N, CA, C and O atoms as CSV, one atom per row, in Angstrom:
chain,resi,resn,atom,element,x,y,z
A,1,UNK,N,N,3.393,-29.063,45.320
A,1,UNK,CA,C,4.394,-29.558,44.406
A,1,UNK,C,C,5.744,-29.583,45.127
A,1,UNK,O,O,5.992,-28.625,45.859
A,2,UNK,N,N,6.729,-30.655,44.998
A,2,UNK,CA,C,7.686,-31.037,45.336
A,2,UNK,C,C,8.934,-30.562,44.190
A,2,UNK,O,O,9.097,-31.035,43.066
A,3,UNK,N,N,9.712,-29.518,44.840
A,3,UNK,CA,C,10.905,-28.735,43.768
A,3,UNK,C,C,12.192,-29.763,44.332
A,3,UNK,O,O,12.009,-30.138,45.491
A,4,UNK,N,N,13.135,-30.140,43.847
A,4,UNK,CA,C,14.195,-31.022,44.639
A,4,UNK,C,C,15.123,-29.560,43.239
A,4,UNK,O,O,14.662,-28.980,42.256
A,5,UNK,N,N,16.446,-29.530,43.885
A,5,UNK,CA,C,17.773,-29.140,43.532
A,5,UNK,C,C,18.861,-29.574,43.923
A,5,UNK,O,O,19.107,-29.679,45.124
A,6,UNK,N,N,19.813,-29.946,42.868
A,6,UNK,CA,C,20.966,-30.361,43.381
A,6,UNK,C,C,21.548,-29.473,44.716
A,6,UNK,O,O,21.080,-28.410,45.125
A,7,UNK,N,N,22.520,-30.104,45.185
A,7,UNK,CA,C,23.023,-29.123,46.988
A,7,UNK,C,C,23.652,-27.805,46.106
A,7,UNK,O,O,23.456,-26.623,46.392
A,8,UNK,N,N,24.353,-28.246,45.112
A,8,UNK,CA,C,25.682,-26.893,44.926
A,8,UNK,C,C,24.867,-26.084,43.981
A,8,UNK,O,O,25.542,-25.359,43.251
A,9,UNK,N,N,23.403,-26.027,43.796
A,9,UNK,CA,C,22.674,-25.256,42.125
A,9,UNK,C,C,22.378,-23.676,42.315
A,9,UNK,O,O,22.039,-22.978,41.359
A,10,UNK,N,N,22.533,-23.171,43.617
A,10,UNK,CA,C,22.685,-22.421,43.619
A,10,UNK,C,C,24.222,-21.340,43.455
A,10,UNK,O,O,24.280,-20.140,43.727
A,11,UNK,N,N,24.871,-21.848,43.155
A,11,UNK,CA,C,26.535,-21.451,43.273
A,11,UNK,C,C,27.018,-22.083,42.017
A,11,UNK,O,O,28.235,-22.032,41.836
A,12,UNK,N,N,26.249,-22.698,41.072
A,12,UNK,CA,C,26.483,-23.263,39.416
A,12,UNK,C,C,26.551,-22.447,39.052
A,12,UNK,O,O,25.825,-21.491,39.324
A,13,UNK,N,N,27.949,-22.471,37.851
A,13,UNK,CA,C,28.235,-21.809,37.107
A,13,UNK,C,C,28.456,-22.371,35.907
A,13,UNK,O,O,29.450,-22.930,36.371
A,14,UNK,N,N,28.444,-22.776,34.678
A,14,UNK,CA,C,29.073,-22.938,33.512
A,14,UNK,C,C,30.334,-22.851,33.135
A,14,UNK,O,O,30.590,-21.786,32.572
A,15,UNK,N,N,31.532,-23.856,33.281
A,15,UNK,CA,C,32.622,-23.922,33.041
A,15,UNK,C,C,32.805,-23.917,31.282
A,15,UNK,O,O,33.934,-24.056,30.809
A,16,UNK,N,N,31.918,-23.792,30.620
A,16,UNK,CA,C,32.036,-24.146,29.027
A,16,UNK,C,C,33.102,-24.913,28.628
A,16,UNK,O,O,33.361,-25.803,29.438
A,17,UNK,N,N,33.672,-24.883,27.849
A,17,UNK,CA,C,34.720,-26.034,27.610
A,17,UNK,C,C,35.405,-26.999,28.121
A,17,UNK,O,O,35.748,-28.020,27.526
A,18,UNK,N,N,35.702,-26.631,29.578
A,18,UNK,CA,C,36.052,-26.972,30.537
A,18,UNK,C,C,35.239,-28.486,31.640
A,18,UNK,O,O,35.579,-29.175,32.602
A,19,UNK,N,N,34.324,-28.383,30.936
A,19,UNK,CA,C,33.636,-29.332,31.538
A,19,UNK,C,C,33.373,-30.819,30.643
A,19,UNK,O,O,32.979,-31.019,29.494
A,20,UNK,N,N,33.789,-31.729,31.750
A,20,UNK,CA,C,33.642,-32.590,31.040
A,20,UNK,C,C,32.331,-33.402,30.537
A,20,UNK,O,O,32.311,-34.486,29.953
A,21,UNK,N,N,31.178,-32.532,30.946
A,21,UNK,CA,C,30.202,-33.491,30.596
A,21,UNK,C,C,29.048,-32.544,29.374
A,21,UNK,O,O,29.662,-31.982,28.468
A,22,UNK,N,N,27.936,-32.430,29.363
A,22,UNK,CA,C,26.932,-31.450,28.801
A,22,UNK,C,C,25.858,-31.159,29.170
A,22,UNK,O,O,25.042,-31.851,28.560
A,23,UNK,N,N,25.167,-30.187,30.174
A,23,UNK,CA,C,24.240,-30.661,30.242
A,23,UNK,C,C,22.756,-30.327,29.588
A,23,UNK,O,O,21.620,-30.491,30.033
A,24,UNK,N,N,23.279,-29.763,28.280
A,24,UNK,CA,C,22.169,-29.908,27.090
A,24,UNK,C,C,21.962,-31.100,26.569
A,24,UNK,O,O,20.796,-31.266,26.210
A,25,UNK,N,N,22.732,-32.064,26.384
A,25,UNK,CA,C,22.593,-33.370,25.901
A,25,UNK,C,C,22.046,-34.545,26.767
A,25,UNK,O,O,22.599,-34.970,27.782
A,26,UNK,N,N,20.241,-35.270,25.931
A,26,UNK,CA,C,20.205,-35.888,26.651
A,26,UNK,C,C,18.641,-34.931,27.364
A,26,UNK,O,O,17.853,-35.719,27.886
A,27,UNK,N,N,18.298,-33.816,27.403
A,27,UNK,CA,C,17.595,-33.300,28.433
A,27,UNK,C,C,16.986,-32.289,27.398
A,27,UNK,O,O,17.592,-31.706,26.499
A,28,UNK,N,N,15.170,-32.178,27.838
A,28,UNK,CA,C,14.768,-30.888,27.354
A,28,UNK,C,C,14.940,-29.698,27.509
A,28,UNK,O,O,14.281,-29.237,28.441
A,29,UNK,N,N,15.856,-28.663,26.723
A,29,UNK,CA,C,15.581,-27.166,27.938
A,29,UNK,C,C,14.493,-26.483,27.958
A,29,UNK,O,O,14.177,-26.213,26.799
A,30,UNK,N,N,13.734,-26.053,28.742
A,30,UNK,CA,C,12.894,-25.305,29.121
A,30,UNK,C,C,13.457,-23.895,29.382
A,30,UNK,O,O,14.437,-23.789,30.120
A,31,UNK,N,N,12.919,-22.849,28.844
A,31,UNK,CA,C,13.570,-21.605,29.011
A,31,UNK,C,C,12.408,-20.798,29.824
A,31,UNK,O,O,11.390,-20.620,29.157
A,32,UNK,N,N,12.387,-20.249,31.231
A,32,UNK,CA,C,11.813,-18.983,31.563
A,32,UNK,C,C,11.422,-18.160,30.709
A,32,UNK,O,O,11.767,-18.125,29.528
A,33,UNK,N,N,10.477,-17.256,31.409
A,33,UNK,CA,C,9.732,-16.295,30.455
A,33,UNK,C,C,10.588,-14.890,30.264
A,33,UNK,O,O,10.817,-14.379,29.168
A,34,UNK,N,N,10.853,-14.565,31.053
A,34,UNK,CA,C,11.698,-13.443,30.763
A,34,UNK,C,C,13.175,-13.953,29.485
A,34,UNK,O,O,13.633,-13.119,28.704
A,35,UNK,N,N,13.589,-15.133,29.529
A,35,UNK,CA,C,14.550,-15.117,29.011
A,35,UNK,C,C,13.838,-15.248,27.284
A,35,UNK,O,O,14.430,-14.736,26.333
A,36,UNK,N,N,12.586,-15.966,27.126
A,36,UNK,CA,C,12.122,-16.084,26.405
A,36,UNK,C,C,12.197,-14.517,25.664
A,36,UNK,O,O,12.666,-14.272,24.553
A,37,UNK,N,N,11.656,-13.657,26.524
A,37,UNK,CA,C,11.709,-12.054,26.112
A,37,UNK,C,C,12.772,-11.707,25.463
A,37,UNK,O,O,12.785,-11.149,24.366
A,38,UNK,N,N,13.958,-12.110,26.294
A,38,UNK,CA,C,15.085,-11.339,26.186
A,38,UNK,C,C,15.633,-12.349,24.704
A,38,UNK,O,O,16.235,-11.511,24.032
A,39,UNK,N,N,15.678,-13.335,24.139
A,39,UNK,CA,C,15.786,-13.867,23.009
A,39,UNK,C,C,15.032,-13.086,21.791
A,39,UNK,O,O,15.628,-12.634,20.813
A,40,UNK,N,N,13.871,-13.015,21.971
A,40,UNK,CA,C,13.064,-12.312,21.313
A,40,UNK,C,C,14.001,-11.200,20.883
A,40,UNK,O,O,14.496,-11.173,19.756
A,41,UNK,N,N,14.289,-10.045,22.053
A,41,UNK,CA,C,14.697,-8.832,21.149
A,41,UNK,C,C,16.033,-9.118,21.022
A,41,UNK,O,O,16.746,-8.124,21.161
A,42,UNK,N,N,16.640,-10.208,20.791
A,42,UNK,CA,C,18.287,-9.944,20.387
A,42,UNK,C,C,18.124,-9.838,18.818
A,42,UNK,O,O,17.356,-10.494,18.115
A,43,UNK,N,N,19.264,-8.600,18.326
A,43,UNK,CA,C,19.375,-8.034,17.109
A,43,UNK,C,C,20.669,-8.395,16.499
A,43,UNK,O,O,21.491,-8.771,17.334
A,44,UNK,N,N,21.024,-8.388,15.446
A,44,UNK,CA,C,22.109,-8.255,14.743
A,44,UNK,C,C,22.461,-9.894,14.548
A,44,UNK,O,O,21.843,-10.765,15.161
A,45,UNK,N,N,23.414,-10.140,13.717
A,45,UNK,CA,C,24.186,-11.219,13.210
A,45,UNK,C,C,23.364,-12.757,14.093
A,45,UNK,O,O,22.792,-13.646,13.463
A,46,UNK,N,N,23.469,-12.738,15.217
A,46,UNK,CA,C,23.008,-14.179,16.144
A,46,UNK,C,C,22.057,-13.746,16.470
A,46,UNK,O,O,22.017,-13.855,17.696
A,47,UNK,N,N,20.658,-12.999,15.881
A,47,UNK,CA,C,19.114,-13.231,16.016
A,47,UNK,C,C,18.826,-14.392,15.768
A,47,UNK,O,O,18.439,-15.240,16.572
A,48,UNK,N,N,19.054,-14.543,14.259
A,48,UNK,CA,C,18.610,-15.801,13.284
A,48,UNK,C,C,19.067,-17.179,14.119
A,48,UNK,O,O,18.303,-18.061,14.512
A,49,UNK,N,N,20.441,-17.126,14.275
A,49,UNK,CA,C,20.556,-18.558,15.085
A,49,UNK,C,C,19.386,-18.645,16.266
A,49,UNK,O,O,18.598,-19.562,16.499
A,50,UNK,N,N,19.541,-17.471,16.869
A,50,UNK,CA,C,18.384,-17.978,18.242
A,50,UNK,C,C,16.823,-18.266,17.948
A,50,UNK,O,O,16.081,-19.151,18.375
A,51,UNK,N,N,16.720,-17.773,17.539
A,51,UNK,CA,C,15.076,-17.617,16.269
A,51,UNK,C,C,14.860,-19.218,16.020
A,51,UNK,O,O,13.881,-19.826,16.452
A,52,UNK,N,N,15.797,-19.748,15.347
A,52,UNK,CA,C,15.806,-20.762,15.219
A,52,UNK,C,C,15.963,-22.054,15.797
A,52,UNK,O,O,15.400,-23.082,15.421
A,53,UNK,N,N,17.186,-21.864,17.225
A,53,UNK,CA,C,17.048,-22.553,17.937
A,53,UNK,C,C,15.960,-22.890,18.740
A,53,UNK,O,O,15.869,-24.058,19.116
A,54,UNK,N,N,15.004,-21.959,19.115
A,54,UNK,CA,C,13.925,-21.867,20.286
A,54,UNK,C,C,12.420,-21.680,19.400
A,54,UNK,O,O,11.923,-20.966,18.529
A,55,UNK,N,N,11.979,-23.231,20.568
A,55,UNK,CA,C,10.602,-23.056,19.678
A,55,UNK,C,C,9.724,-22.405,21.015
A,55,UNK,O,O,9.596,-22.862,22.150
A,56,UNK,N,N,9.166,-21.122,20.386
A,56,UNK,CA,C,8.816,-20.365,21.399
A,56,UNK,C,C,7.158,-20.571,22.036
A,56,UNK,O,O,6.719,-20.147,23.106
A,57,UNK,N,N,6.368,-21.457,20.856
A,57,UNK,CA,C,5.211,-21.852,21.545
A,57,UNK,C,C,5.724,-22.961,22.942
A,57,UNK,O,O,5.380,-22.677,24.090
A,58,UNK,N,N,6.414,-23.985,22.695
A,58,UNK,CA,C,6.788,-24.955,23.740
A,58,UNK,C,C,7.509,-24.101,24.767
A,58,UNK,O,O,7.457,-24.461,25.943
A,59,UNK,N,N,8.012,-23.276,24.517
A,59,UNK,CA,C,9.247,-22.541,25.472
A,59,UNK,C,C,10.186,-23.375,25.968
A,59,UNK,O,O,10.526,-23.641,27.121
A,60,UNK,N,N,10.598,-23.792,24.768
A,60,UNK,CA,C,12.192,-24.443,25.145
A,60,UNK,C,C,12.942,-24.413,23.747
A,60,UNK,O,O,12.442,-24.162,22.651
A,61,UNK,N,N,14.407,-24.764,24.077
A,61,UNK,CA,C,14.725,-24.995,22.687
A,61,UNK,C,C,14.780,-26.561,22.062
A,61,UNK,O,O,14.628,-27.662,22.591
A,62,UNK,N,N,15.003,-26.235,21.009
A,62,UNK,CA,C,14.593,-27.500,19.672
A,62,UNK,C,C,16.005,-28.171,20.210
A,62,UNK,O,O,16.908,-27.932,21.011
A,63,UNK,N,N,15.663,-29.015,19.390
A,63,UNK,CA,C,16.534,-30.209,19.623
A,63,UNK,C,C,16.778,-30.975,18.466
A,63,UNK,O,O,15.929,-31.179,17.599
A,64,UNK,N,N,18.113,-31.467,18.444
A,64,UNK,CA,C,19.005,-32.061,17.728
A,64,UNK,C,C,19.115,-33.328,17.516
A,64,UNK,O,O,20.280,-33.711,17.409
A,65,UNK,N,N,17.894,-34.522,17.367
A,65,UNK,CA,C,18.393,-35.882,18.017
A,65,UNK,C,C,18.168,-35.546,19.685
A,65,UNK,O,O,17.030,-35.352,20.112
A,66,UNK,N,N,19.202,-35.503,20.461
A,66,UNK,CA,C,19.067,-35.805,21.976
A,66,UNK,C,C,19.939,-34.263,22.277
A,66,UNK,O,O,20.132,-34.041,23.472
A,67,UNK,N,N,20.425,-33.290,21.374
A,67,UNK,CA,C,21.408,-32.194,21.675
A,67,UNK,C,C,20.604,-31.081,21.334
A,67,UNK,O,O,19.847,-30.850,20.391
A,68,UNK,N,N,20.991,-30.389,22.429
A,68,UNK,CA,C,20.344,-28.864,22.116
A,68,UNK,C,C,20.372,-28.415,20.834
A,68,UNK,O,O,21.006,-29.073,20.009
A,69,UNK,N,N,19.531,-26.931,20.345
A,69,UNK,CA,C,20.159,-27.059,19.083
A,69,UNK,C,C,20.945,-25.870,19.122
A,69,UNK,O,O,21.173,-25.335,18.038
A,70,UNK,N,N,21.526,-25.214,20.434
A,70,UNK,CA,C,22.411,-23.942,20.967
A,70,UNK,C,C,23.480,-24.666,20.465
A,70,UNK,O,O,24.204,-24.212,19.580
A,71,UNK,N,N,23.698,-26.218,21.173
A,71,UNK,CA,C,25.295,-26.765,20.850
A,71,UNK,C,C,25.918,-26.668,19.671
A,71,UNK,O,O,25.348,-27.002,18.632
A,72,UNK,N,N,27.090,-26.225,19.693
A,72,UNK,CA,C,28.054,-26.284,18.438
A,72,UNK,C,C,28.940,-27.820,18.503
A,72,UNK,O,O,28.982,-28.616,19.441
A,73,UNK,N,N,29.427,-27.880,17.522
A,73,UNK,CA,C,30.240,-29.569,17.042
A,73,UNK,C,C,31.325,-29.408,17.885
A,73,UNK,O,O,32.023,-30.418,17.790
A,74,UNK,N,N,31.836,-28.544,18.730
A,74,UNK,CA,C,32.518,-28.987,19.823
A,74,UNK,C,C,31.623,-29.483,21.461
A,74,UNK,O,O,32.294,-29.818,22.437
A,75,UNK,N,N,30.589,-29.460,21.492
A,75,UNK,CA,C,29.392,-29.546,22.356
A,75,UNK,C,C,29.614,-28.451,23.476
A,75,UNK,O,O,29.709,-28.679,24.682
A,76,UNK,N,N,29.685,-27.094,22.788
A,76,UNK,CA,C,29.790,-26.385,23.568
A,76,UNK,C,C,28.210,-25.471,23.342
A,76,UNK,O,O,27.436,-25.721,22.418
A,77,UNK,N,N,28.024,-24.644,24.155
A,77,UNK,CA,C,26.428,-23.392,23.355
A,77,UNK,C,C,27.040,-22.323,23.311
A,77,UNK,O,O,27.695,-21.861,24.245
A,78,UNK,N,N,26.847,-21.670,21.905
A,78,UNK,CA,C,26.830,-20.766,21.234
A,78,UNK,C,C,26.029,-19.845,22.259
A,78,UNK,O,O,26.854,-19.076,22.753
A,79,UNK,N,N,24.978,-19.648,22.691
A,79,UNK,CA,C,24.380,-18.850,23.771
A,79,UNK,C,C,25.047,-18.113,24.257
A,79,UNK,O,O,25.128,-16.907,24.020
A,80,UNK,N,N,25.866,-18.998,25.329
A,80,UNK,CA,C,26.829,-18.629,26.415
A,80,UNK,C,C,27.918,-17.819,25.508
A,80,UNK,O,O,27.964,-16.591,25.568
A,81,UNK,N,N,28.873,-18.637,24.587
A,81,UNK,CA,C,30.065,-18.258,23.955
A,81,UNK,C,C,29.813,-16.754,23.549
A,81,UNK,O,O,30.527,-15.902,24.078
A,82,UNK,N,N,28.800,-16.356,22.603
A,82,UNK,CA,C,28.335,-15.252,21.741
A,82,UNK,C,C,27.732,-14.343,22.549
A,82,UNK,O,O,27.865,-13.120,22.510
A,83,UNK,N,N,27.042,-15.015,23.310
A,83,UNK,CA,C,25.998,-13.688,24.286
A,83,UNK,C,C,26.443,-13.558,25.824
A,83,UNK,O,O,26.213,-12.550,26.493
A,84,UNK,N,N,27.046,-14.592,26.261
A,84,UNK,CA,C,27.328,-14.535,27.514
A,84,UNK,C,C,26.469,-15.285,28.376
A,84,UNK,O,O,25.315,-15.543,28.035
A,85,UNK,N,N,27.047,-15.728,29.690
A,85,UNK,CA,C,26.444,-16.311,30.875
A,85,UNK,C,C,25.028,-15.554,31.326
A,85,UNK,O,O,24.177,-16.303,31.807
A,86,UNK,N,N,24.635,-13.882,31.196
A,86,UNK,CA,C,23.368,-13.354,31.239
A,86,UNK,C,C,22.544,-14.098,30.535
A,86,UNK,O,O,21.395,-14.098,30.977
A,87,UNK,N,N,22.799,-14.982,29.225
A,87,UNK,CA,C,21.812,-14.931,27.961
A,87,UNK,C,C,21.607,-16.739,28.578
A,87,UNK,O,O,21.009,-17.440,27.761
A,88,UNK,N,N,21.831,-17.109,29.244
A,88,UNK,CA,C,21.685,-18.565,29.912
A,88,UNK,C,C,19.751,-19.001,30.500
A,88,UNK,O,O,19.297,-18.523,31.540
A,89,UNK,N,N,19.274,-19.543,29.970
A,89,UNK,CA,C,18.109,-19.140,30.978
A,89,UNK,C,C,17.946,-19.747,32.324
A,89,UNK,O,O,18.870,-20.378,32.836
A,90,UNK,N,N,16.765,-19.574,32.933
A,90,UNK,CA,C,16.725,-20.647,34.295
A,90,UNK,C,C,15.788,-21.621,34.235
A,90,UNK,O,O,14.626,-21.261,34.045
A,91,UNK,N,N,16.080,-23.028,34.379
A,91,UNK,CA,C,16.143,-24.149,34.145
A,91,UNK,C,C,15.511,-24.793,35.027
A,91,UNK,O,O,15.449,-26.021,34.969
């Protein structure tokens, strides 16, 4: 099997707001297994959103039309904002 990565994907970071483009929109996410885990046990207030965002037989999250369903109406993810850059999966 043939893996291709952009040159700079190792040194990507998530500018959140800051960026002018999305790149949940438009694209399936596929979430790793461990992150899959680590969704699983998040507790308190933003369980339910994640629960809901991620359909965990497919292992990715749901989708909106063509938008994640992490994105908020500024097209930013709630993920990142609420849980942090750890709670990001790998892609």
């Amino acid at each position: 099997m043939i893996y291709r990565k952009q040159k700079d994907y190792d040194t990507f970071r998530c500018i959140a707001g800051k960026c002018p483009k999305s790149c949940c929109i438009g694209w399936q996410i596929m979430i790793d297994e461990q992150s899959l885990d680590k969704y699983k046990a998040v507790n308190g207030p933003f369980s339910e959103r994640i629960r809901s965002a991620v359909d965990y037989p497919a292992e990715c999250f749901r989708q909106h039309g063509t938008r994640c369903n992490m994105l908020n109406e500024c097209g930013l993810c709630d993920l990142q904002s609420v849980m942090g850059e750890d709670y990001l999966c790998d892609t």
